[in-house]
């Protein structure tokens, strides 16, 4: 049975289903309950945007409010994972990862390697990412590239409710640490989602739109901007293939390269800052492995190399738009081809 629910509801449902299925799954974070011990579910906050609301009434003390110390409870979650539990720790805003980064990249990410493949660390660290929510520079960054740089971490960033549910279930069942990035501007977006449990394998991109003229690759919120651009380009006779990466580490290189070998053109859209991000990573890989197929220079559409503005009008300009993506596509289609450049 399928019904239309929001991405926030889908994440909540995935947590509920996995906690019912596996008693070792626990959830912890700042104010994820917010009403522990109070009379009734109505007193529970469920996190800053209510993603975990209602779970305490179903699962009790397996949901734990933590002190306002990311280094403490992320470290506790990693330790619990090493001892046989499957913690899901909410980092609220992923911008706060700096406080607990050592536990993530020097401990959790390296346990399997340091112990000769014998250690497992099945921890999921959820966190909100992305601009456009009027939350200013310290609560609005797209920091996904910092995590994809680190061997031993798996990184997920869904663009819709269906993917969010299936990828979170897969993340909880995985035996390695997973950084689960949730774009706050997608929480209210609804789509058809099955009521039953299902898992989406890591490393399998989703081709949302077929096309033979150009390949557009993105993830998270900007997937929707890419689809808007593709629809506008189609009116002019340009058919763009749009690929939603879904997982950023591992990444589905085969789907990207196969598409570029057919279209001959590539535009990569990434909300992260332009230096050393997913766009540069993908552009370099395609340039190295499919150079002979390219008919024009690779285009990258990213946020500018600045903090996220607090001004609403500037923040709207900061995030890659459908117009900037369409302009990048048109540059690849120009008679002389396009020289590589980054467009904000």
mmCIF file of C-alpha atoms in Angstrom:
data_model
loop_
_atom_site.group_PDB
_atom_site.id
_atom_site.type_symbol
_atom_site.label_atom_id
_atom_site.label_comp_id
_atom_site.label_asym_id
_atom_site.label_seq_id
_atom_site.Cartn_x
_atom_site.Cartn_y
_atom_site.Cartn_z
ATOM 1 C CA UNK A 1 0.000 0.000 0.000
ATOM 2 C CA UNK A 2 1.318 3.412 -0.965
ATOM 3 C CA UNK A 3 0.209 6.869 0.164
ATOM 4 C CA UNK A 4 1.486 10.409 -0.119
ATOM 5 C CA UNK A 5 3.519 11.574 2.892
ATOM 6 C CA UNK A 6 6.210 14.181 3.521
ATOM 7 C CA UNK A 7 9.919 13.515 3.809
ATOM 8 C CA UNK A 8 9.737 14.344 7.523
ATOM 9 C CA UNK A 9 7.002 11.726 7.978
ATOM 10 C CA UNK A 10 8.970 9.191 5.926
ATOM 11 C CA UNK A 11 12.042 9.576 8.145
ATOM 12 C CA UNK A 12 9.887 9.206 11.252
ATOM 13 C CA UNK A 13 8.286 6.083 9.785
ATOM 14 C CA UNK A 14 11.658 4.546 8.931
ATOM 15 C CA UNK A 15 12.850 5.048 12.515
ATOM 16 C CA UNK A 16 9.618 3.570 13.889
ATOM 17 C CA UNK A 17 9.760 0.490 11.642
ATOM 18 C CA UNK A 18 13.403 -0.230 12.430
ATOM 19 C CA UNK A 19 12.892 0.205 16.170
ATOM 20 C CA UNK A 20 10.010 -2.268 15.985
ATOM 21 C CA UNK A 21 12.095 -4.718 13.957
ATOM 22 C CA UNK A 22 15.344 -4.538 15.894
ATOM 23 C CA UNK A 23 15.519 -3.968 19.672
ATOM 24 C CA UNK A 24 19.162 -2.855 19.402
ATOM 25 C CA UNK A 25 18.160 0.325 17.527
ATOM 26 C CA UNK A 26 18.206 3.372 19.792
ATOM 27 C CA UNK A 27 17.744 7.076 18.987
ATOM 28 C CA UNK A 28 19.524 9.905 20.770
ATOM 29 C CA UNK A 29 20.035 13.622 20.396
ATOM 30 C CA UNK A 30 19.235 17.097 21.669
ATOM 31 C CA UNK A 31 15.511 17.587 22.395
ATOM 32 C CA UNK A 32 14.467 14.653 20.206
ATOM 33 C CA UNK A 33 11.897 13.858 22.884
ATOM 34 C CA UNK A 34 11.595 17.167 24.663
ATOM 35 C CA UNK A 35 8.857 15.879 26.933
ATOM 36 C CA UNK A 36 10.365 12.851 28.614
ATOM 37 C CA UNK A 37 8.337 11.995 31.696
ATOM 38 C CA UNK A 38 5.577 14.466 30.900
ATOM 39 C CA UNK A 39 1.931 13.449 30.665
ATOM 40 C CA UNK A 40 1.158 12.310 27.163
ATOM 41 C CA UNK A 41 2.736 12.527 23.738
ATOM 42 C CA UNK A 42 1.531 16.092 23.206
ATOM 43 C CA UNK A 43 4.309 17.343 25.454
ATOM 44 C CA UNK A 44 7.034 15.842 23.266
ATOM 45 C CA UNK A 45 8.853 18.205 20.929
ATOM 46 C CA UNK A 46 10.468 15.641 18.649
ATOM 47 C CA UNK A 47 13.521 17.666 17.737
ATOM 48 C CA UNK A 48 13.867 21.203 16.420
ATOM 49 C CA UNK A 49 11.561 20.500 13.436
ATOM 50 C CA UNK A 50 9.556 17.649 14.944
ATOM 51 C CA UNK A 51 11.019 14.770 12.928
ATOM 52 C CA UNK A 52 11.012 12.300 15.853
ATOM 53 C CA UNK A 53 7.718 13.459 17.368
ATOM 54 C CA UNK A 54 5.567 10.559 18.608
ATOM 55 C CA UNK A 55 8.319 7.957 18.771
ATOM 56 C CA UNK A 56 8.812 8.257 22.529
ATOM 57 C CA UNK A 57 5.212 7.192 23.145
ATOM 58 C CA UNK A 58 5.881 4.024 21.115
ATOM 59 C CA UNK A 59 9.426 3.149 22.167
ATOM 60 C CA UNK A 60 9.969 4.801 25.540
ATOM 61 C CA UNK A 61 13.493 5.044 26.886
ATOM 62 C CA UNK A 62 15.061 3.827 23.652
ATOM 63 C CA UNK A 63 14.755 7.504 22.683
ATOM 64 C CA UNK A 64 17.126 9.584 24.779
ATOM 65 C CA UNK A 65 17.414 13.331 25.163
ATOM 66 C CA UNK A 66 21.078 14.241 25.538
ATOM 67 C CA UNK A 67 22.955 17.169 27.058
ATOM 68 C CA UNK A 68 23.828 20.054 24.726
ATOM 69 C CA UNK A 69 27.227 18.511 24.048
ATOM 70 C CA UNK A 70 27.696 17.050 20.579
ATOM 71 C CA UNK A 71 31.115 15.649 21.434
ATOM 72 C CA UNK A 72 29.590 13.749 24.366
ATOM 73 C CA UNK A 73 26.599 12.107 22.759
ATOM 74 C CA UNK A 74 28.127 11.477 19.314
ATOM 75 C CA UNK A 75 31.020 9.809 21.119
ATOM 76 C CA UNK A 76 28.525 7.829 23.212
ATOM 77 C CA UNK A 77 26.656 6.740 20.078
ATOM 78 C CA UNK A 78 29.861 5.544 18.421
ATOM 79 C CA UNK A 79 30.857 3.669 21.570
ATOM 80 C CA UNK A 80 27.418 2.072 21.811
ATOM 81 C CA UNK A 81 27.700 0.967 18.170
ATOM 82 C CA UNK A 82 31.072 -0.637 18.871
ATOM 83 C CA UNK A 83 29.439 -2.561 21.739
ATOM 84 C CA UNK A 84 26.548 -4.073 19.797
ATOM 85 C CA UNK A 85 23.793 -1.444 19.573
ATOM 86 C CA UNK A 86 22.589 0.378 16.455
ATOM 87 C CA UNK A 87 22.340 4.026 17.505
ATOM 88 C CA UNK A 88 20.790 6.764 15.392
ATOM 89 C CA UNK A 89 22.196 10.050 16.674
ATOM 90 C CA UNK A 90 20.662 13.348 15.587
ATOM 91 C CA UNK A 91 23.226 16.108 15.154
ATOM 92 C CA UNK A 92 20.383 18.618 14.708
ATOM 93 C CA UNK A 93 22.255 20.868 12.242
ATOM 94 C CA UNK A 94 25.172 19.187 10.498
ATOM 95 C CA UNK A 95 26.969 22.526 10.857
ATOM 96 C CA UNK A 96 27.679 21.449 14.441
ATOM 97 C CA UNK A 97 29.905 18.605 13.279
ATOM 98 C CA UNK A 98 33.011 20.622 14.132
ATOM 99 C CA UNK A 99 32.393 20.014 17.830
ATOM 100 C CA UNK A 100 32.500 16.222 17.454
ATOM 101 C CA UNK A 101 34.497 15.708 14.274
ATOM 102 C CA UNK A 102 37.334 13.795 15.903
ATOM 103 C CA UNK A 103 34.939 11.113 17.150
ATOM 104 C CA UNK A 104 33.570 10.766 13.617
ATOM 105 C CA UNK A 105 36.635 10.793 11.359
ATOM 106 C CA UNK A 106 39.384 9.580 13.687
ATOM 107 C CA UNK A 107 37.357 6.967 15.571
ATOM 108 C CA UNK A 108 34.169 5.676 13.914
ATOM 109 C CA UNK A 109 35.510 5.926 10.359
ATOM 110 C CA UNK A 110 38.723 4.064 11.205
ATOM 111 C CA UNK A 111 37.648 1.276 13.556
ATOM 112 C CA UNK A 112 37.093 -1.322 10.794
ATOM 113 C CA UNK A 113 40.504 -0.585 9.247
ATOM 114 C CA UNK A 114 42.444 -0.346 12.522
ATOM 115 C CA UNK A 115 41.068 -3.659 13.798
ATOM 116 C CA UNK A 116 41.766 -5.627 10.628
ATOM 117 C CA UNK A 117 38.177 -5.650 9.371
ATOM 118 C CA UNK A 118 36.856 -7.291 12.550
ATOM 119 C CA UNK A 119 35.243 -4.211 14.117
ATOM 120 C CA UNK A 120 31.808 -2.965 13.109
ATOM 121 C CA UNK A 121 30.403 0.467 13.942
ATOM 122 C CA UNK A 122 26.737 0.525 12.863
ATOM 123 C CA UNK A 123 25.967 4.123 13.810
ATOM 124 C CA UNK A 124 23.845 6.592 11.841
ATOM 125 C CA UNK A 125 24.410 10.311 12.357
ATOM 126 C CA UNK A 126 21.441 12.311 11.077
ATOM 127 C CA UNK A 127 21.705 16.048 10.496
ATOM 128 C CA UNK A 128 20.007 18.881 8.666
ATOM 129 C CA UNK A 129 21.858 20.522 5.774
ATOM 130 C CA UNK A 130 21.305 23.259 3.252
ATOM 131 C CA UNK A 131 20.362 26.884 2.755
ATOM 132 C CA UNK A 132 17.076 28.609 1.989
ATOM 133 C CA UNK A 133 15.552 28.277 5.470
ATOM 134 C CA UNK A 134 16.588 31.736 6.735
ATOM 135 C CA UNK A 135 18.743 30.108 9.399
ATOM 136 C CA UNK A 136 21.933 32.134 8.729
ATOM 137 C CA UNK A 137 25.510 31.054 8.139
ATOM 138 C CA UNK A 138 25.991 28.683 11.090
ATOM 139 C CA UNK A 139 22.859 26.597 10.433
ATOM 140 C CA UNK A 140 22.634 26.483 6.619
ATOM 141 C CA UNK A 141 25.761 24.923 5.141
ATOM 142 C CA UNK A 142 26.016 21.998 2.742
ATOM 143 C CA UNK A 143 29.010 20.218 4.281
ATOM 144 C CA UNK A 144 28.665 16.892 2.486
ATOM 145 C CA UNK A 145 32.135 17.078 0.840
ATOM 146 C CA UNK A 146 33.843 17.121 4.256
ATOM 147 C CA UNK A 147 32.423 13.653 4.916
ATOM 148 C CA UNK A 148 32.876 12.162 1.430
ATOM 149 C CA UNK A 149 36.581 12.952 1.749
ATOM 150 C CA UNK A 150 36.944 10.464 4.612
ATOM 151 C CA UNK A 151 37.396 6.730 3.905
ATOM 152 C CA UNK A 152 35.229 4.604 6.163
ATOM 153 C CA UNK A 153 32.181 6.872 6.153
ATOM 154 C CA UNK A 154 29.098 6.381 4.007
ATOM 155 C CA UNK A 155 27.256 9.562 3.069
ATOM 156 C CA UNK A 156 23.589 9.805 2.052
ATOM 157 C CA UNK A 157 21.521 12.803 0.919
ATOM 158 C CA UNK A 158 17.985 11.972 -0.297
ATOM 159 C CA UNK A 159 15.921 14.329 -2.445
ATOM 160 C CA UNK A 160 12.447 12.978 -1.673
ATOM 161 C CA UNK A 161 10.352 11.089 0.860
ATOM 162 C CA UNK A 162 10.511 7.713 -0.924
ATOM 163 C CA UNK A 163 14.299 7.740 -1.019
ATOM 164 C CA UNK A 164 14.581 9.107 2.517
ATOM 165 C CA UNK A 165 12.660 6.188 3.993
ATOM 166 C CA UNK A 166 14.441 3.470 2.026
ATOM 167 C CA UNK A 167 17.894 4.972 2.463
ATOM 168 C CA UNK A 168 17.463 5.525 6.212
ATOM 169 C CA UNK A 169 16.376 1.911 6.689
ATOM 170 C CA UNK A 170 19.426 0.803 4.706
ATOM 171 C CA UNK A 171 21.619 3.128 6.804
ATOM 172 C CA UNK A 172 20.379 1.671 10.097
ATOM 173 C CA UNK A 173 20.989 -1.871 8.874
ATOM 174 C CA UNK A 174 24.462 -1.088 7.536
ATOM 175 C CA UNK A 175 27.436 -2.136 9.646
ATOM 176 C CA UNK A 176 29.500 0.993 8.951
ATOM 177 C CA UNK A 177 29.032 4.596 10.104
ATOM 178 C CA UNK A 178 26.610 6.545 7.917
ATOM 179 C CA UNK A 179 26.197 10.328 7.706
ATOM 180 C CA UNK A 180 22.544 10.887 6.771
ATOM 181 C CA UNK A 181 22.027 14.404 5.405
ATOM 182 C CA UNK A 182 18.502 15.821 5.441
ATOM 183 C CA UNK A 183 17.859 19.041 3.528
ATOM 184 C CA UNK A 184 15.588 21.060 5.790
ATOM 185 C CA UNK A 185 13.767 22.628 2.810
ATOM 186 C CA UNK A 186 12.636 19.176 1.670
ATOM 187 C CA UNK A 187 10.969 18.072 4.931
ATOM 188 C CA UNK A 188 7.521 19.184 3.774
ATOM 189 C CA UNK A 189 7.797 17.802 0.233
ATOM 190 C CA UNK A 190 5.364 14.927 -0.328
ATOM 191 C CA UNK A 191 5.417 11.948 -2.674
ATOM 192 C CA UNK A 192 4.079 8.395 -2.837
ATOM 193 C CA UNK A 193 5.750 6.179 -0.228
ATOM 194 C CA UNK A 194 4.929 2.500 0.492
ATOM 195 C CA UNK A 195 3.676 1.815 4.013
ATOM 196 C CA UNK A 196 5.774 -1.333 4.330
ATOM 197 C CA UNK A 197 9.478 -1.498 5.082
ATOM 198 C CA UNK A 198 11.967 -1.390 2.184
ATOM 199 C CA UNK A 199 15.649 -0.594 1.779
ATOM 200 C CA UNK A 200 17.397 1.215 -1.070
ATOM 201 C CA UNK A 201 20.953 -0.077 -1.663
ATOM 202 C CA UNK A 202 23.823 2.387 -1.401
ATOM 203 C CA UNK A 203 25.679 3.410 -4.548
ATOM 204 C CA UNK A 204 22.686 3.276 -6.914
ATOM 205 C CA UNK A 205 21.825 6.615 -8.499
ATOM 206 C CA UNK A 206 18.338 7.292 -9.834
ATOM 207 C CA UNK A 207 17.839 8.525 -13.404
ATOM 208 C CA UNK A 208 14.845 10.821 -12.990
ATOM 209 C CA UNK A 209 14.643 11.965 -16.600
ATOM 210 C CA UNK A 210 16.001 10.471 -19.806
ATOM 211 C CA UNK A 211 17.727 12.656 -22.371
ATOM 212 C CA UNK A 212 20.328 12.469 -25.138
ATOM 213 C CA UNK A 213 21.677 16.041 -25.278
ATOM 214 C CA UNK A 214 23.260 16.661 -21.876
ATOM 215 C CA UNK A 215 23.693 14.980 -18.491
ATOM 216 C CA UNK A 216 22.799 16.896 -15.320
ATOM 217 C CA UNK A 217 23.983 15.349 -12.045
ATOM 218 C CA UNK A 218 22.898 16.545 -8.612
ATOM 219 C CA UNK A 219 21.635 15.527 -5.158
ATOM 220 C CA UNK A 220 19.357 16.826 -2.416
ATOM 221 C CA UNK A 221 17.392 20.038 -2.989
ATOM 222 C CA UNK A 222 19.123 20.962 -6.239
ATOM 223 C CA UNK A 223 17.781 17.808 -7.899
ATOM 224 C CA UNK A 224 14.442 19.617 -8.042
ATOM 225 C CA UNK A 225 16.084 22.712 -9.524
ATOM 226 C CA UNK A 226 17.715 20.463 -12.125
ATOM 227 C CA UNK A 227 14.343 18.978 -13.032
ATOM 228 C CA UNK A 228 12.882 22.477 -13.409
ATOM 229 C CA UNK A 229 15.766 23.425 -15.688
ATOM 230 C CA UNK A 230 15.334 20.263 -17.746
ATOM 231 C CA UNK A 231 11.626 21.010 -18.252
ATOM 232 C CA UNK A 232 12.440 24.549 -19.416
ATOM 233 C CA UNK A 233 15.176 23.313 -21.768
ATOM 234 C CA UNK A 234 12.802 20.753 -23.291
ATOM 235 C CA UNK A 235 10.618 23.593 -24.547
ATOM 236 C CA UNK A 236 13.592 24.697 -26.643
ATOM 237 C CA UNK A 237 14.206 21.184 -27.937
ATOM 238 C CA UNK A 238 17.050 20.222 -25.563
ATOM 239 C CA UNK A 239 16.548 16.905 -23.792
ATOM 240 C CA UNK A 240 18.531 16.678 -20.561
ATOM 241 C CA UNK A 241 19.132 13.505 -18.603
ATOM 242 C CA UNK A 242 18.849 14.194 -14.861
ATOM 243 C CA UNK A 243 20.642 11.918 -12.383
ATOM 244 C CA UNK A 244 19.913 11.990 -8.641
ATOM 245 C CA UNK A 245 22.983 10.601 -6.864
ATOM 246 C CA UNK A 246 21.089 9.659 -3.659
ATOM 247 C CA UNK A 247 24.313 8.417 -2.013
ATOM 248 C CA UNK A 248 27.517 10.458 -2.196
ATOM 249 C CA UNK A 249 29.806 7.815 -0.756
ATOM 250 C CA UNK A 250 29.697 5.302 -2.291
ATOM 251 C CA UNK A 251 28.866 7.101 -5.524
ATOM 252 C CA UNK A 252 27.416 5.500 -8.651
ATOM 253 C CA UNK A 253 30.215 6.281 -11.110
ATOM 254 C CA UNK A 254 28.946 3.809 -13.704
ATOM 255 C CA UNK A 255 25.597 5.533 -14.180
ATOM 256 C CA UNK A 256 27.276 8.932 -14.531
ATOM 257 C CA UNK A 257 29.889 7.781 -17.041
ATOM 258 C CA UNK A 258 27.411 5.760 -19.104
ATOM 259 C CA UNK A 259 25.163 8.801 -19.402
ATOM 260 C CA UNK A 260 27.998 11.168 -20.363
ATOM 261 C CA UNK A 261 29.283 8.717 -22.959
ATOM 262 C CA UNK A 262 25.859 8.910 -24.585
ATOM 263 C CA UNK A 263 25.155 12.660 -24.246
ATOM 264 C CA UNK A 264 28.689 14.007 -24.537
ATOM 265 C CA UNK A 265 27.971 16.881 -22.146
ATOM 266 C CA UNK A 266 27.972 17.207 -18.357
ATOM 267 C CA UNK A 267 26.618 19.763 -15.902
ATOM 268 C CA UNK A 268 27.113 19.021 -12.185
ATOM 269 C CA UNK A 269 25.006 20.894 -9.635
ATOM 270 C CA UNK A 270 26.108 21.096 -5.993
ATOM 271 C CA UNK A 271 24.866 23.409 -3.236
ATOM 272 C CA UNK A 272 28.198 23.072 -1.431
ATOM 273 C CA UNK A 273 30.970 25.647 -1.726
ATOM 274 C CA UNK A 274 32.838 25.403 -5.070
ATOM 275 C CA UNK A 275 36.262 24.288 -3.791
ATOM 276 C CA UNK A 276 36.752 20.502 -3.447
ATOM 277 C CA UNK A 277 33.049 19.652 -3.504
ATOM 278 C CA UNK A 278 31.030 16.890 -5.196
ATOM 279 C CA UNK A 279 30.895 18.886 -8.429
ATOM 280 C CA UNK A 280 34.683 19.112 -8.698
ATOM 281 C CA UNK A 281 34.982 15.455 -7.706
ATOM 282 C CA UNK A 282 32.585 14.297 -10.421
ATOM 283 C CA UNK A 283 33.997 16.673 -13.041
ATOM 284 C CA UNK A 284 37.518 15.349 -12.397
ATOM 285 C CA UNK A 285 36.403 11.726 -12.543
ATOM 286 C CA UNK A 286 34.543 12.182 -15.833
ATOM 287 C CA UNK A 287 37.390 14.227 -17.298
ATOM 288 C CA UNK A 288 39.781 11.399 -16.464
ATOM 289 C CA UNK A 289 37.585 8.459 -17.434
ATOM 290 C CA UNK A 290 35.328 9.730 -20.225
ATOM 291 C CA UNK A 291 37.300 12.581 -21.765
ATOM 292 C CA UNK A 292 36.993 11.191 -25.271
ATOM 293 C CA UNK A 293 33.200 11.287 -25.078
ATOM 294 C CA UNK A 294 32.987 14.977 -24.176
ATOM 295 C CA UNK A 295 31.751 17.407 -26.822
ATOM 296 C CA UNK A 296 32.141 20.464 -24.589
ATOM 297 C CA UNK A 297 33.754 21.552 -21.348
ATOM 298 C CA UNK A 298 32.189 20.304 -18.125
ATOM 299 C CA UNK A 299 30.090 22.902 -16.293
ATOM 300 C CA UNK A 300 29.731 23.161 -12.515
ATOM 301 C CA UNK A 301 26.861 25.057 -10.893
ATOM 302 C CA UNK A 302 27.503 25.631 -7.199
ATOM 303 C CA UNK A 303 26.975 28.032 -4.347
ATOM 304 C CA UNK A 304 29.574 30.834 -4.248
ATOM 305 C CA UNK A 305 32.649 30.667 -2.024
ATOM 306 C CA UNK A 306 31.052 32.701 0.769
ATOM 307 C CA UNK A 307 29.180 31.981 4.018
ATOM 308 C CA UNK A 308 25.432 31.527 3.584
ATOM 309 C CA UNK A 309 23.885 35.025 3.719
ATOM 310 C CA UNK A 310 21.254 35.902 6.308
ATOM 311 C CA UNK A 311 19.610 38.389 3.964
ATOM 312 C CA UNK A 312 16.647 36.558 2.339
ATOM 313 C CA UNK A 313 17.254 38.100 -1.087
ATOM 314 C CA UNK A 314 20.953 37.229 -0.999
ATOM 315 C CA UNK A 315 20.251 33.711 0.288
ATOM 316 C CA UNK A 316 17.900 33.123 -2.646
ATOM 317 C CA UNK A 317 20.730 34.082 -4.988
ATOM 318 C CA UNK A 318 23.188 31.897 -3.087
ATOM 319 C CA UNK A 319 21.491 28.558 -3.836
ATOM 320 C CA UNK A 320 21.857 27.234 -7.428
ATOM 321 C CA UNK A 321 18.696 28.028 -9.385
ATOM 322 C CA UNK A 322 16.922 26.440 -12.321
ATOM 323 C CA UNK A 323 17.948 29.439 -14.435
ATOM 324 C CA UNK A 324 21.645 29.091 -13.574
ATOM 325 C CA UNK A 325 21.501 25.368 -14.363
ATOM 326 C CA UNK A 326 19.770 26.004 -17.704
ATOM 327 C CA UNK A 327 22.368 28.658 -18.550
ATOM 328 C CA UNK A 328 25.174 26.191 -17.836
ATOM 329 C CA UNK A 329 23.518 23.638 -20.140
ATOM 330 C CA UNK A 330 23.245 26.224 -22.917
ATOM 331 C CA UNK A 331 26.948 26.972 -22.616
ATOM 332 C CA UNK A 332 27.740 23.312 -23.280
ATOM 333 C CA UNK A 333 25.531 23.506 -26.384
ATOM 334 C CA UNK A 334 27.158 26.621 -27.831
ATOM 335 C CA UNK A 335 28.809 26.152 -31.252
ATOM 336 C CA UNK A 336 32.318 26.534 -29.857
ATOM 337 C CA UNK A 337 31.574 24.332 -26.872
ATOM 338 C CA UNK A 338 32.069 25.623 -23.350
ATOM 339 C CA UNK A 339 35.280 26.121 -21.489
ATOM 340 C CA UNK A 340 35.210 24.710 -17.956
ATOM 341 C CA UNK A 341 33.824 27.208 -15.467
ATOM 342 C CA UNK A 342 31.901 27.393 -12.229
ATOM 343 C CA UNK A 343 28.538 29.156 -12.187
ATOM 344 C CA UNK A 344 26.868 30.202 -8.962
#
